[in-house]
mmCIF file of C-alpha atoms in Angstrom:
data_model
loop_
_atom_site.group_PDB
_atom_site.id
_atom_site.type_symbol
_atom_site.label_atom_id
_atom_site.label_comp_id
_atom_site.label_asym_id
_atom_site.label_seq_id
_atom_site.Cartn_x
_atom_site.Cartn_y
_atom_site.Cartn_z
ATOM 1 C CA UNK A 20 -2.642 -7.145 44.905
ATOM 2 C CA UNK A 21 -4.549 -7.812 41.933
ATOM 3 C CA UNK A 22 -3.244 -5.842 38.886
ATOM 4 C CA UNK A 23 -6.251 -5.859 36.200
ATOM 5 C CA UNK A 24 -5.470 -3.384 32.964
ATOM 6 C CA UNK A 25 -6.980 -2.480 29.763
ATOM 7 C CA UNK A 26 -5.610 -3.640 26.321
ATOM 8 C CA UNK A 27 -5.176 -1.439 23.344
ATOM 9 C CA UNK A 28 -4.135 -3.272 20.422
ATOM 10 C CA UNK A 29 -1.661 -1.161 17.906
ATOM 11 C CA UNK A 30 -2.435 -1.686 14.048
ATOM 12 C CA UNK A 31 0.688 -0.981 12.139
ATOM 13 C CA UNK A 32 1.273 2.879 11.939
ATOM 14 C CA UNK A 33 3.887 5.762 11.279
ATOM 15 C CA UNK A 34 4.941 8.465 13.517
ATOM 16 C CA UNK A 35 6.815 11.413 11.298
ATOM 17 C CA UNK A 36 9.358 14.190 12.448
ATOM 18 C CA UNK A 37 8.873 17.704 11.032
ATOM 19 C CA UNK A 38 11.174 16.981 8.166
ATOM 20 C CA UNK A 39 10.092 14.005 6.538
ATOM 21 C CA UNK A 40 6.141 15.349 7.112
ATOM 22 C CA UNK A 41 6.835 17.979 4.850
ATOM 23 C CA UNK A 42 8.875 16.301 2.323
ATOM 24 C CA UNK A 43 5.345 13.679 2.113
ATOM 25 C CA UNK A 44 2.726 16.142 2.327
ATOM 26 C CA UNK A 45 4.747 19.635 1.104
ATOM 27 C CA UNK A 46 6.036 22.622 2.962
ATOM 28 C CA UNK A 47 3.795 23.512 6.159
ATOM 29 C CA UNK A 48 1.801 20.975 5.890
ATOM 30 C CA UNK A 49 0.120 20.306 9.332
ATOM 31 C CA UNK A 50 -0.994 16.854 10.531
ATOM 32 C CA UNK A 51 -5.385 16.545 11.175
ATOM 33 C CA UNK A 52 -6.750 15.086 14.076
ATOM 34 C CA UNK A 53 -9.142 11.942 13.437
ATOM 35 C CA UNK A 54 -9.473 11.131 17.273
ATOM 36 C CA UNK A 55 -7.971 11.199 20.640
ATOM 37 C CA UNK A 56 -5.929 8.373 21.465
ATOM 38 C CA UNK A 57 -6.102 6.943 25.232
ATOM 39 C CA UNK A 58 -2.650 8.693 26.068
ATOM 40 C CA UNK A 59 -2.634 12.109 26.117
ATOM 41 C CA UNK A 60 -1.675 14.284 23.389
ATOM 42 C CA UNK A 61 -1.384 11.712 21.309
ATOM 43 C CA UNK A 62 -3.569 11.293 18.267
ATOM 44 C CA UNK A 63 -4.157 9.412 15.119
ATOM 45 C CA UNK A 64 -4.419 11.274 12.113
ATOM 46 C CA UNK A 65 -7.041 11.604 9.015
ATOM 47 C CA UNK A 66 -3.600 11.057 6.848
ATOM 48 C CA UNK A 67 -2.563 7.629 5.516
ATOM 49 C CA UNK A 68 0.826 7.033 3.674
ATOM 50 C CA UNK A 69 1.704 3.566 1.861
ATOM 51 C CA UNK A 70 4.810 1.408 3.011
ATOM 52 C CA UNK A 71 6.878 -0.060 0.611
ATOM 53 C CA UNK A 72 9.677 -2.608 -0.032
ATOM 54 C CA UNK A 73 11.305 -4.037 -3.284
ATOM 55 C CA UNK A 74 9.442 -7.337 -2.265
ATOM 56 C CA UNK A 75 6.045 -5.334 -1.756
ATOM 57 C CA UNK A 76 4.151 -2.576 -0.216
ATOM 58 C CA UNK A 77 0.929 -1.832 2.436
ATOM 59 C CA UNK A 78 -1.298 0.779 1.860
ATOM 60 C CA UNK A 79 -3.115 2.783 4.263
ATOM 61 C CA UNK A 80 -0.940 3.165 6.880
ATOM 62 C CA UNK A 81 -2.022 5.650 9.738
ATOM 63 C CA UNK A 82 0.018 8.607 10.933
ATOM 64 C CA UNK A 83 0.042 8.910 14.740
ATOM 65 C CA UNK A 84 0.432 12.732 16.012
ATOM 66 C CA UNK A 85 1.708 14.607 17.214
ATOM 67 C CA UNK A 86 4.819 15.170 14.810
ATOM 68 C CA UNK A 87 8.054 13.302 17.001
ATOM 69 C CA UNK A 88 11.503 13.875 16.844
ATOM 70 C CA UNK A 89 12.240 10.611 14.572
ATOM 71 C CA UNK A 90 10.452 9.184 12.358
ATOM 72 C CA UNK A 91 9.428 5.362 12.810
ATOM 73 C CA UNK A 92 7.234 2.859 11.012
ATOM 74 C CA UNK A 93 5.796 0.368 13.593
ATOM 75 C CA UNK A 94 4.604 -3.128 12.013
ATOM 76 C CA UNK A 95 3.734 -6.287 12.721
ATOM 77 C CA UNK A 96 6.242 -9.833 12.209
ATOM 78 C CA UNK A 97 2.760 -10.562 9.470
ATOM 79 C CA UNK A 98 3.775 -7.530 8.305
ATOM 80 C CA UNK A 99 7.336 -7.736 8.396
ATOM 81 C CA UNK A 100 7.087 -11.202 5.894
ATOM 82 C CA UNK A 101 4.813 -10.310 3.609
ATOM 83 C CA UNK A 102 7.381 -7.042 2.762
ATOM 84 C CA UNK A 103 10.784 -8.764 3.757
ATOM 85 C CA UNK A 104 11.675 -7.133 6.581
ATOM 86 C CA UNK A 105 13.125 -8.104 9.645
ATOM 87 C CA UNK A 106 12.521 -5.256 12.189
ATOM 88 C CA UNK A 107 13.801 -5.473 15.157
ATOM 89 C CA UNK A 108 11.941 -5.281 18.223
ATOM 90 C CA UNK A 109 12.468 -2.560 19.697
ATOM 91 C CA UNK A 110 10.979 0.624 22.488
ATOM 92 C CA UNK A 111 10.012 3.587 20.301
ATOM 93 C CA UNK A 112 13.140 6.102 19.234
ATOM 94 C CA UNK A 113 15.244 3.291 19.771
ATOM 95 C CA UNK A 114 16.361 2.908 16.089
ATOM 96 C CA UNK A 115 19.803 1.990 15.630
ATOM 97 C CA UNK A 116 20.063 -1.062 13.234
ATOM 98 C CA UNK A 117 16.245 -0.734 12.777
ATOM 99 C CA UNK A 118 15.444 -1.367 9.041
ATOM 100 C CA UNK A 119 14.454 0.577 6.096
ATOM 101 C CA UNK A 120 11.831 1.178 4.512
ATOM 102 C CA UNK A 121 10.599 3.641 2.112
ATOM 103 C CA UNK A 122 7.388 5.514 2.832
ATOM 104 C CA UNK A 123 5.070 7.199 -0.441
ATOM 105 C CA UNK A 124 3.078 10.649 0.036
ATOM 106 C CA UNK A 125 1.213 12.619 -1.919
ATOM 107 C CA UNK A 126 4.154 15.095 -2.307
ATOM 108 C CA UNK A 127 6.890 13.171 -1.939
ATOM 109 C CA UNK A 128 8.215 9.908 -0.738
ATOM 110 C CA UNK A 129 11.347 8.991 1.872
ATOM 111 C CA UNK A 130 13.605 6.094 2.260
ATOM 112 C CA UNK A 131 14.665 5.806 6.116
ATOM 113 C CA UNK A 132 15.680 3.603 8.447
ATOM 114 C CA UNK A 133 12.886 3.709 11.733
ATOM 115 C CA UNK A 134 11.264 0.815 10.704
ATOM 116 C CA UNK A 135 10.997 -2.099 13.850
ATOM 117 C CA UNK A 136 8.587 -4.468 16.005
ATOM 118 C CA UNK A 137 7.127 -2.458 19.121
ATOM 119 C CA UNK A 138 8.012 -4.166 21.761
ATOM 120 C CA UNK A 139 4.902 -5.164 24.543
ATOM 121 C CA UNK A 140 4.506 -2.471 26.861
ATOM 122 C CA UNK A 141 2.442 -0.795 29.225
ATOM 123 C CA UNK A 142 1.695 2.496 29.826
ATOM 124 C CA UNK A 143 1.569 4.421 33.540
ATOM 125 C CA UNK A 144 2.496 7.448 35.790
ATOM 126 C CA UNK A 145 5.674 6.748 38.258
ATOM 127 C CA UNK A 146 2.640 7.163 40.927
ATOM 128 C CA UNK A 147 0.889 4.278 39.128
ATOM 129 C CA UNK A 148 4.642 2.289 39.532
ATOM 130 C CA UNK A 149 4.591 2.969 43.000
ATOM 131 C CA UNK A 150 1.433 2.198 43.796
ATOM 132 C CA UNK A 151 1.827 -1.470 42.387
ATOM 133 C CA UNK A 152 5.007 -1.603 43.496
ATOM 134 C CA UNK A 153 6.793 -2.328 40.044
ATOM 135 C CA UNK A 154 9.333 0.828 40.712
ATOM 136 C CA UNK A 155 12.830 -1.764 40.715
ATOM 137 C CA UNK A 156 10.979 -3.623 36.908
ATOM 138 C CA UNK A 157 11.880 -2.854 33.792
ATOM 139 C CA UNK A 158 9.421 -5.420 32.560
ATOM 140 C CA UNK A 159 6.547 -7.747 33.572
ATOM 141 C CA UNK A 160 4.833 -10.706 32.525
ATOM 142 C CA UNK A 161 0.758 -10.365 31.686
ATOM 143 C CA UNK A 162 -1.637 -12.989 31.715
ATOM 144 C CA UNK A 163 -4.167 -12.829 28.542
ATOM 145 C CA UNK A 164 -7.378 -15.634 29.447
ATOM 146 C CA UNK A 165 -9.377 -17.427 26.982
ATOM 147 C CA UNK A 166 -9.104 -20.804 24.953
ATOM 148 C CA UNK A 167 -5.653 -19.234 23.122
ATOM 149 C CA UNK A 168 -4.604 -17.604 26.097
ATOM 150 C CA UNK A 169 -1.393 -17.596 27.735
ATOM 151 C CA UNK A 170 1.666 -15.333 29.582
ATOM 152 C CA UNK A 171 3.205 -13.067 27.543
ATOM 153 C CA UNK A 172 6.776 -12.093 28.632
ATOM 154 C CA UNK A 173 9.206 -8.968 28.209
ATOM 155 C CA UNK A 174 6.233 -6.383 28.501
ATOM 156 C CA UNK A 175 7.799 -3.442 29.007
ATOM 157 C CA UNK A 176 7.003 -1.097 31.550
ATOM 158 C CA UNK A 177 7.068 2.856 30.085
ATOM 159 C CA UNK A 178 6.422 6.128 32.524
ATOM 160 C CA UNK A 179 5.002 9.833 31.810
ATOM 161 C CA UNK A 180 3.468 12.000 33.442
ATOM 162 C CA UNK A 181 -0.689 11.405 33.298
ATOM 163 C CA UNK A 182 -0.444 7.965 31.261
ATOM 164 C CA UNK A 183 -3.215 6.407 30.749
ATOM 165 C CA UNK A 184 -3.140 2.734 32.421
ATOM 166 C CA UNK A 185 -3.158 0.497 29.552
ATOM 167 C CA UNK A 186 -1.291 -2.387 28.015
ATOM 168 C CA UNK A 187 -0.101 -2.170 24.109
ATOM 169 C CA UNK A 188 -0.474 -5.294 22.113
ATOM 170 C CA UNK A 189 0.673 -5.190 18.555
ATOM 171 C CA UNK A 190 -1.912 -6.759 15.897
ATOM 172 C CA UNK A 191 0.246 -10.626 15.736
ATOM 173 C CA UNK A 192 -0.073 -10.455 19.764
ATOM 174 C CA UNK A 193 -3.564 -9.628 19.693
ATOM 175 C CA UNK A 194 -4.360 -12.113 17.179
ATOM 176 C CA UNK A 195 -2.748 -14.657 18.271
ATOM 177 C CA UNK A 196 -4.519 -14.899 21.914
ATOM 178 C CA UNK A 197 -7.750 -13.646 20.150
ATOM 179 C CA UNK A 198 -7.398 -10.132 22.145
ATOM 180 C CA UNK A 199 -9.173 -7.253 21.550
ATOM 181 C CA UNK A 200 -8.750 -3.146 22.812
ATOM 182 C CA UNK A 201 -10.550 -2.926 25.733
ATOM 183 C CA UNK A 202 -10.351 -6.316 26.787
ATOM 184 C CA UNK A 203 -9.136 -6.650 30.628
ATOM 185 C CA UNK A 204 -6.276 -8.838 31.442
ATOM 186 C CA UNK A 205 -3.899 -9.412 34.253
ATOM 187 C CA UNK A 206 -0.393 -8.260 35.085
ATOM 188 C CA UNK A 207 1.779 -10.763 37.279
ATOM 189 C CA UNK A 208 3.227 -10.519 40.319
ATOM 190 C CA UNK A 209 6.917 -12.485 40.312
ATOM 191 C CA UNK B 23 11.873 -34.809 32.669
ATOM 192 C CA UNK B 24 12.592 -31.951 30.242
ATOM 193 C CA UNK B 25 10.533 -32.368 27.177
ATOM 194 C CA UNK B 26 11.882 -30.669 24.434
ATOM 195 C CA UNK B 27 9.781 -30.492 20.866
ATOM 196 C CA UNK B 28 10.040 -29.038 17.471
ATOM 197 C CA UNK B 29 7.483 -26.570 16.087
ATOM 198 C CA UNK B 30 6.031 -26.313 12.476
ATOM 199 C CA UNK B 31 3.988 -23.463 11.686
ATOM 200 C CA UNK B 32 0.661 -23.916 9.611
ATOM 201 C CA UNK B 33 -0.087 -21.285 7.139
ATOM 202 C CA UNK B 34 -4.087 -21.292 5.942
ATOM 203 C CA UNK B 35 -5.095 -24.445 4.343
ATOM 204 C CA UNK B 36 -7.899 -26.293 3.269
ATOM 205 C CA UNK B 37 -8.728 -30.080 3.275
ATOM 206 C CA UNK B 38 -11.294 -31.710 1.218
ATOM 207 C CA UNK B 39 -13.378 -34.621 0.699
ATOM 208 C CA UNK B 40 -13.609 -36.317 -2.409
ATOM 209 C CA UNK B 41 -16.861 -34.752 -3.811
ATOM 210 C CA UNK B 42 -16.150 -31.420 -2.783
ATOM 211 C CA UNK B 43 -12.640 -32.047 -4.635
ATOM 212 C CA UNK B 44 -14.324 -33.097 -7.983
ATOM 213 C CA UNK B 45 -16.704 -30.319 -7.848
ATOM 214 C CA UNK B 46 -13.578 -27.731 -7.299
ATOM 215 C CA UNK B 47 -11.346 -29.889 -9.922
ATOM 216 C CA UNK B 48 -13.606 -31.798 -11.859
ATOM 217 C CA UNK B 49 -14.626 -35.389 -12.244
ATOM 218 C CA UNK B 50 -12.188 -37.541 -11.035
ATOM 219 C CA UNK B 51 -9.283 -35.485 -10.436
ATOM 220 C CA UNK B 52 -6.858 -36.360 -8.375
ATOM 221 C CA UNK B 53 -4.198 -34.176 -5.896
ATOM 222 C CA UNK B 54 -0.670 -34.292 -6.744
ATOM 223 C CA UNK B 55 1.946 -33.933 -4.034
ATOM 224 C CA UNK B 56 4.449 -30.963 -3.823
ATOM 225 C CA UNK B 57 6.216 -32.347 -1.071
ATOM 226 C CA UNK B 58 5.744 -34.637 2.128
ATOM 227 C CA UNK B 59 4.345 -33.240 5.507
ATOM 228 C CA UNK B 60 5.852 -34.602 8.479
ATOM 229 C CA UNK B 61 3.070 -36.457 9.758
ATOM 230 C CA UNK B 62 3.165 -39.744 8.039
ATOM 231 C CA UNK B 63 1.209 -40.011 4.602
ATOM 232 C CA UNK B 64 -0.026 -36.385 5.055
ATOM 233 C CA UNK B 65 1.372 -33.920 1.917
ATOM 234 C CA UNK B 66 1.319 -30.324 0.721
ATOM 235 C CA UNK B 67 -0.389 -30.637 -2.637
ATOM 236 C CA UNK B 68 0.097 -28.368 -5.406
ATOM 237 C CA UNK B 69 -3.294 -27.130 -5.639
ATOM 238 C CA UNK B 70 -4.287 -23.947 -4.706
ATOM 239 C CA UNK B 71 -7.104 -22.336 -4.184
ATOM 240 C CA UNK B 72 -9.273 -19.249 -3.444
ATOM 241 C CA UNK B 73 -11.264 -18.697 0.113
ATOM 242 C CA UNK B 74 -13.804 -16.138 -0.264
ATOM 243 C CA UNK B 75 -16.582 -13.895 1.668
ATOM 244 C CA UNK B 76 -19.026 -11.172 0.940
ATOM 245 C CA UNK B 77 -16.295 -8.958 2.143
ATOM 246 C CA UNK B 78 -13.069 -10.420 0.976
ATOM 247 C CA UNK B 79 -10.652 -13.247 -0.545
ATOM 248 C CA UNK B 80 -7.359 -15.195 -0.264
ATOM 249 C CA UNK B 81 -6.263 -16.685 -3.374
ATOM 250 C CA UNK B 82 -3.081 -19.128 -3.520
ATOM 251 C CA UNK B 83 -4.547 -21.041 -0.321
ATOM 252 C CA UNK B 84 -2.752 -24.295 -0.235
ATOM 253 C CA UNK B 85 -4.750 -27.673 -0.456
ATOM 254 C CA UNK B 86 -3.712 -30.539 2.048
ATOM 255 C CA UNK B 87 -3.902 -33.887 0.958
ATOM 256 C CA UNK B 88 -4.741 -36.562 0.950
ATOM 257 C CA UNK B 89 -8.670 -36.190 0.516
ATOM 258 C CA UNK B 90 -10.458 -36.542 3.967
ATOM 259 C CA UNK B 91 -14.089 -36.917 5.122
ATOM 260 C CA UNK B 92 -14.936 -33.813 5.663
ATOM 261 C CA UNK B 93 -14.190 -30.554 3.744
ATOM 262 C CA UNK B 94 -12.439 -27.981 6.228
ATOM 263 C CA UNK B 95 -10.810 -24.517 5.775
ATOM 264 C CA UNK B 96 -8.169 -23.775 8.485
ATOM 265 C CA UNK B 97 -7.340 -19.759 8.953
ATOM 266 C CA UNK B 98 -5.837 -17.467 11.484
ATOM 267 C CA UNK B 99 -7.136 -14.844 13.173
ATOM 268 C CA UNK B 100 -5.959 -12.223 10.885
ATOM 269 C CA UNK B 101 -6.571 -14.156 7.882
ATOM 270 C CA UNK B 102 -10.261 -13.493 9.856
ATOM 271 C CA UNK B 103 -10.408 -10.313 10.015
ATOM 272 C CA UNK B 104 -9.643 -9.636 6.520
ATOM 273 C CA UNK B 105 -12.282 -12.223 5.400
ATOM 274 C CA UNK B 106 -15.079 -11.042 8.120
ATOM 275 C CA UNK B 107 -15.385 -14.064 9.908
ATOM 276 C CA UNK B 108 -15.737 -15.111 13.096
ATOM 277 C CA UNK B 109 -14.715 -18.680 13.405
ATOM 278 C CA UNK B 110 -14.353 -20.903 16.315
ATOM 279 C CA UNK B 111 -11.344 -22.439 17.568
ATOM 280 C CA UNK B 112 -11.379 -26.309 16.671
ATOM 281 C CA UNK B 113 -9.712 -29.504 17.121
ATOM 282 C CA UNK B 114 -9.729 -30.860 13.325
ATOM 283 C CA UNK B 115 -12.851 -32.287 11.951
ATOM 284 C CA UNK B 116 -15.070 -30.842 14.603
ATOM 285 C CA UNK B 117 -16.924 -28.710 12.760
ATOM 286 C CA UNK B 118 -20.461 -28.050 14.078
ATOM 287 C CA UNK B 119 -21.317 -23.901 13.966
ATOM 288 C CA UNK B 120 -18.019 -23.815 12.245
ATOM 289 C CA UNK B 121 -17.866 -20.780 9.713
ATOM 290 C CA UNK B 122 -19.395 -20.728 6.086
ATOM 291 C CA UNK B 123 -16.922 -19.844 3.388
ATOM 292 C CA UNK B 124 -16.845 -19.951 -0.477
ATOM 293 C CA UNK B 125 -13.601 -21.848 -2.211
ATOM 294 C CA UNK B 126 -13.346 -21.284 -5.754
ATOM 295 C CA UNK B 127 -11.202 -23.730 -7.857
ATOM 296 C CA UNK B 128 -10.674 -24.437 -11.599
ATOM 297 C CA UNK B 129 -13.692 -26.227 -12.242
ATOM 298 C CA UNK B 130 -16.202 -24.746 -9.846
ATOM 299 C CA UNK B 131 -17.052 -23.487 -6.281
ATOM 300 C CA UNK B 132 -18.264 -24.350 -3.734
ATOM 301 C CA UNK B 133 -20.013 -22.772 0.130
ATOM 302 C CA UNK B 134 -19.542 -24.790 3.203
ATOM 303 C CA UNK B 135 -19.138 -24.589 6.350
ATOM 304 C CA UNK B 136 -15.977 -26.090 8.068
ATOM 305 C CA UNK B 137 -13.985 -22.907 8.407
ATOM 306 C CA UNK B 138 -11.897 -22.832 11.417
ATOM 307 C CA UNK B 139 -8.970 -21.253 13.657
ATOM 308 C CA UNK B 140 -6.867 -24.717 14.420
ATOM 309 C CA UNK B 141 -6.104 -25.483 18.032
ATOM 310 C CA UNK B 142 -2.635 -25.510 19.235
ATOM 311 C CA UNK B 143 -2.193 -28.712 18.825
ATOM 312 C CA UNK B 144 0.905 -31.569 19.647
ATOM 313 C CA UNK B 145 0.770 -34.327 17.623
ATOM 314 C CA UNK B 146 2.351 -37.276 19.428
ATOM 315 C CA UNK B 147 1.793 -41.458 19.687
ATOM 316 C CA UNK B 148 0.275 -42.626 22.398
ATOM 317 C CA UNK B 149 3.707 -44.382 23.081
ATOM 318 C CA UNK B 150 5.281 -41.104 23.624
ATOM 319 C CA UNK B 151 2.326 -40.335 25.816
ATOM 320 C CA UNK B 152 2.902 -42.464 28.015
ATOM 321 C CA UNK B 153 7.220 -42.039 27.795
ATOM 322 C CA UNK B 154 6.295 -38.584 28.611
ATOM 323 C CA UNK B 155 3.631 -39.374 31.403
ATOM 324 C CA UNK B 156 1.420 -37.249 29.578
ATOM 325 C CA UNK B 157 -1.890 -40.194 28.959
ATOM 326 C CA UNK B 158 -3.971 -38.375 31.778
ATOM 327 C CA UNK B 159 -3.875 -35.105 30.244
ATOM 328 C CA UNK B 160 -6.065 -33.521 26.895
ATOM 329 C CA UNK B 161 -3.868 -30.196 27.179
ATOM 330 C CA UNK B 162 0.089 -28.728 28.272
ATOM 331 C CA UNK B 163 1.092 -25.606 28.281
ATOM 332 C CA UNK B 164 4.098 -25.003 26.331
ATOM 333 C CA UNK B 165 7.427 -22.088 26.633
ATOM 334 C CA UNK B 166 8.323 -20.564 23.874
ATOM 335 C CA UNK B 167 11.788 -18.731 24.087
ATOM 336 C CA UNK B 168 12.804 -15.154 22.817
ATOM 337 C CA UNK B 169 12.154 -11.674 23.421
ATOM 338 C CA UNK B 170 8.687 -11.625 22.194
ATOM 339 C CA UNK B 171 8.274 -15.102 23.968
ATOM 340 C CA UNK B 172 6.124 -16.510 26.714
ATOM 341 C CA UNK B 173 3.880 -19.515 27.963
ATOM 342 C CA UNK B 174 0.584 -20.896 25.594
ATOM 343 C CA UNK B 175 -1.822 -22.579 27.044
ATOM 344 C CA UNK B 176 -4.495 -25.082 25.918
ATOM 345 C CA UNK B 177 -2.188 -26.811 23.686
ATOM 346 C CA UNK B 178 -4.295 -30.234 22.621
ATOM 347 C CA UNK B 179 -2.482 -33.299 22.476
ATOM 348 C CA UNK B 180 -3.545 -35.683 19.482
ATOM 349 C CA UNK B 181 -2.309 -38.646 19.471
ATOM 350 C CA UNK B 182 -2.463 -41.282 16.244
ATOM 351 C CA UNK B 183 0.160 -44.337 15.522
ATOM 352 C CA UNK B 184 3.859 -43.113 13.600
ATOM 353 C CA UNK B 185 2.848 -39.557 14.731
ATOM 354 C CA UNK B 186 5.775 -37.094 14.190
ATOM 355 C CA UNK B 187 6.724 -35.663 18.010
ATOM 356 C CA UNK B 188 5.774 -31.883 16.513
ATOM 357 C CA UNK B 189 4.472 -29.004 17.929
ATOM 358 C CA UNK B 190 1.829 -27.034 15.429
ATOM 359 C CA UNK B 191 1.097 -23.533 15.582
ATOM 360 C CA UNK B 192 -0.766 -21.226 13.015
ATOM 361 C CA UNK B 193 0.493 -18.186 11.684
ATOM 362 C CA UNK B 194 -0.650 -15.487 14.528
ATOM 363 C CA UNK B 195 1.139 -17.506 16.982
ATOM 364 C CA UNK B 196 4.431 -18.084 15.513
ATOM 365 C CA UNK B 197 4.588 -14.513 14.419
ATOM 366 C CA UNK B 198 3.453 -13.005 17.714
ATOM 367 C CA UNK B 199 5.976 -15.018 19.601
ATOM 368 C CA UNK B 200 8.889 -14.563 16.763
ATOM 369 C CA UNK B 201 8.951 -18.131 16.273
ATOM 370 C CA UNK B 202 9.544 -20.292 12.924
ATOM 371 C CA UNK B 203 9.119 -24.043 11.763
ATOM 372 C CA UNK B 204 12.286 -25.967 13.235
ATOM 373 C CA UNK B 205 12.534 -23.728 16.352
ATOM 374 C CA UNK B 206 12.940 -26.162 19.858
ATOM 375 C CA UNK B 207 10.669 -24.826 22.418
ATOM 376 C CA UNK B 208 9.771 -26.613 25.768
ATOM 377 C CA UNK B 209 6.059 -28.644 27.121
ATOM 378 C CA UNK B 210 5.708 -27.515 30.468
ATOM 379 C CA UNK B 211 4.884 -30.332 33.654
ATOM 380 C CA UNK B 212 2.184 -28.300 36.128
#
């Protein structure tokens, strides 16, 4: 069985706990929608913070909502050089060892740890799982055409309820096979 | 017959020819060598210089040497982006509907075409073409290791005498696949 998806590539971004929102915007502050994302619930924000190092710093970062339970700064290996970082790469929440980073508000800034790599991964339902039969994976490989295309390995596989289809890419990924959101590409069979 | 190879990563850089060098530089200026490439009599110069569009610029861009015949500006993807460009990916010195891009030295600037997103390319003599049974093919496919790893494809082989057995990759690809200059990856037989 053919297994065609949809790409949505993931610019460098911050999801915030309840905390550390208010200790970068002030006391109940509430996070503004900017538009839907393709998974439900989810959203990116009309707030921006800037990320910074001692080596340097990246304004203009979006904030993904809703507010999580952690907070984590996703970014790219581009990214990670020009502040002198080396994230790990990692699922999202899993942040032990991930590195720190300090992130400026308007009301306040943090230094955390939360900062890593996204690993590849795709997004479906445990129906969607069964129906291609990738219940026993815990990843895949994906098949991205054109002239720099290639297989991209250790794609993660990630289930909730009513996910929307759809294959993350980080910016370096994207880039690098000259990928864009929306494009269509091809999960393998073994 | 595994082949084994070593990979060095290409940041953005720019060759010139000698009158586009003397109108950047001045009249008869000539490029001074910060350090030896591997490919034999090919150097990283100490000139710099800036890359520029309506919508953006690079400064710090690293001139090649030595001169060449043609004047060409080698960038990545993201490096794109940022500049608003759309070039085409290109073997070196084919440069027809290549991209048109300002550089700005010391003495003056210039606007030419020749900007391009480099090939993956192997460089390789034709003697280890044909140790590697290799002569009948213009492209491998090569595995890169790790956990953001996977298989690239259309990898050009470019062959020329002394070459230095050397995979090249530009920026987006080494940083997508978590790979650096010196790392051993693998060229794939079909």
């Amino acid at each position: 069985m053919m297994m065609k998806i949809s790409v949505g590539v993931s610019n460098r971004h911050i999801h915030l706990n309840h905390s550390d929102l208010e200790k970068l915007f002030g006391v109940s502050y509430e996070l503004t929608k900017a538009a839907d994302l393709t998974q439900p619930g989810q959203f990116k924000c009309n707030e921006t913070l800037t990320i910074k190092t001692n080596k340097s710093e990246i304004s203009n970062v979006r904030v993904l909502g809703p507010t999580r339970l952690y907070t984590q700064v996703e970014i790219s290996k581009t990214d990670a050089y020009k502040l002198g970082l080396n994230p790990p790469i990692r699922n999202s929440g899993d942040l032990i060892d991930s590195e720190e980073i300090t992130i400026v508000g308007p009301k306040g800034e943090i230094t955390t740890n939360g900062c890593i790599i996204a690993t590849r991964h795709i997004h479906l339902s445990e129906e969607q799982m069964r129906y291609y039969k990738l219940e026993n994976k815990e990843t895949v490989n994906v098949l991205l055409p054109g002239s720099k295309g290639g297989i991209i390995t250790n794609v993660y596989l990630k289930t909730a309820p009513n996910s929307f289809f759809e294959l993350h890419l980080d910016t370096d990924d994207a880039n690098a096979h000259m990928i864009k959101s929306g494009d269509i590409v091809e999960i393998l069979e073994d």
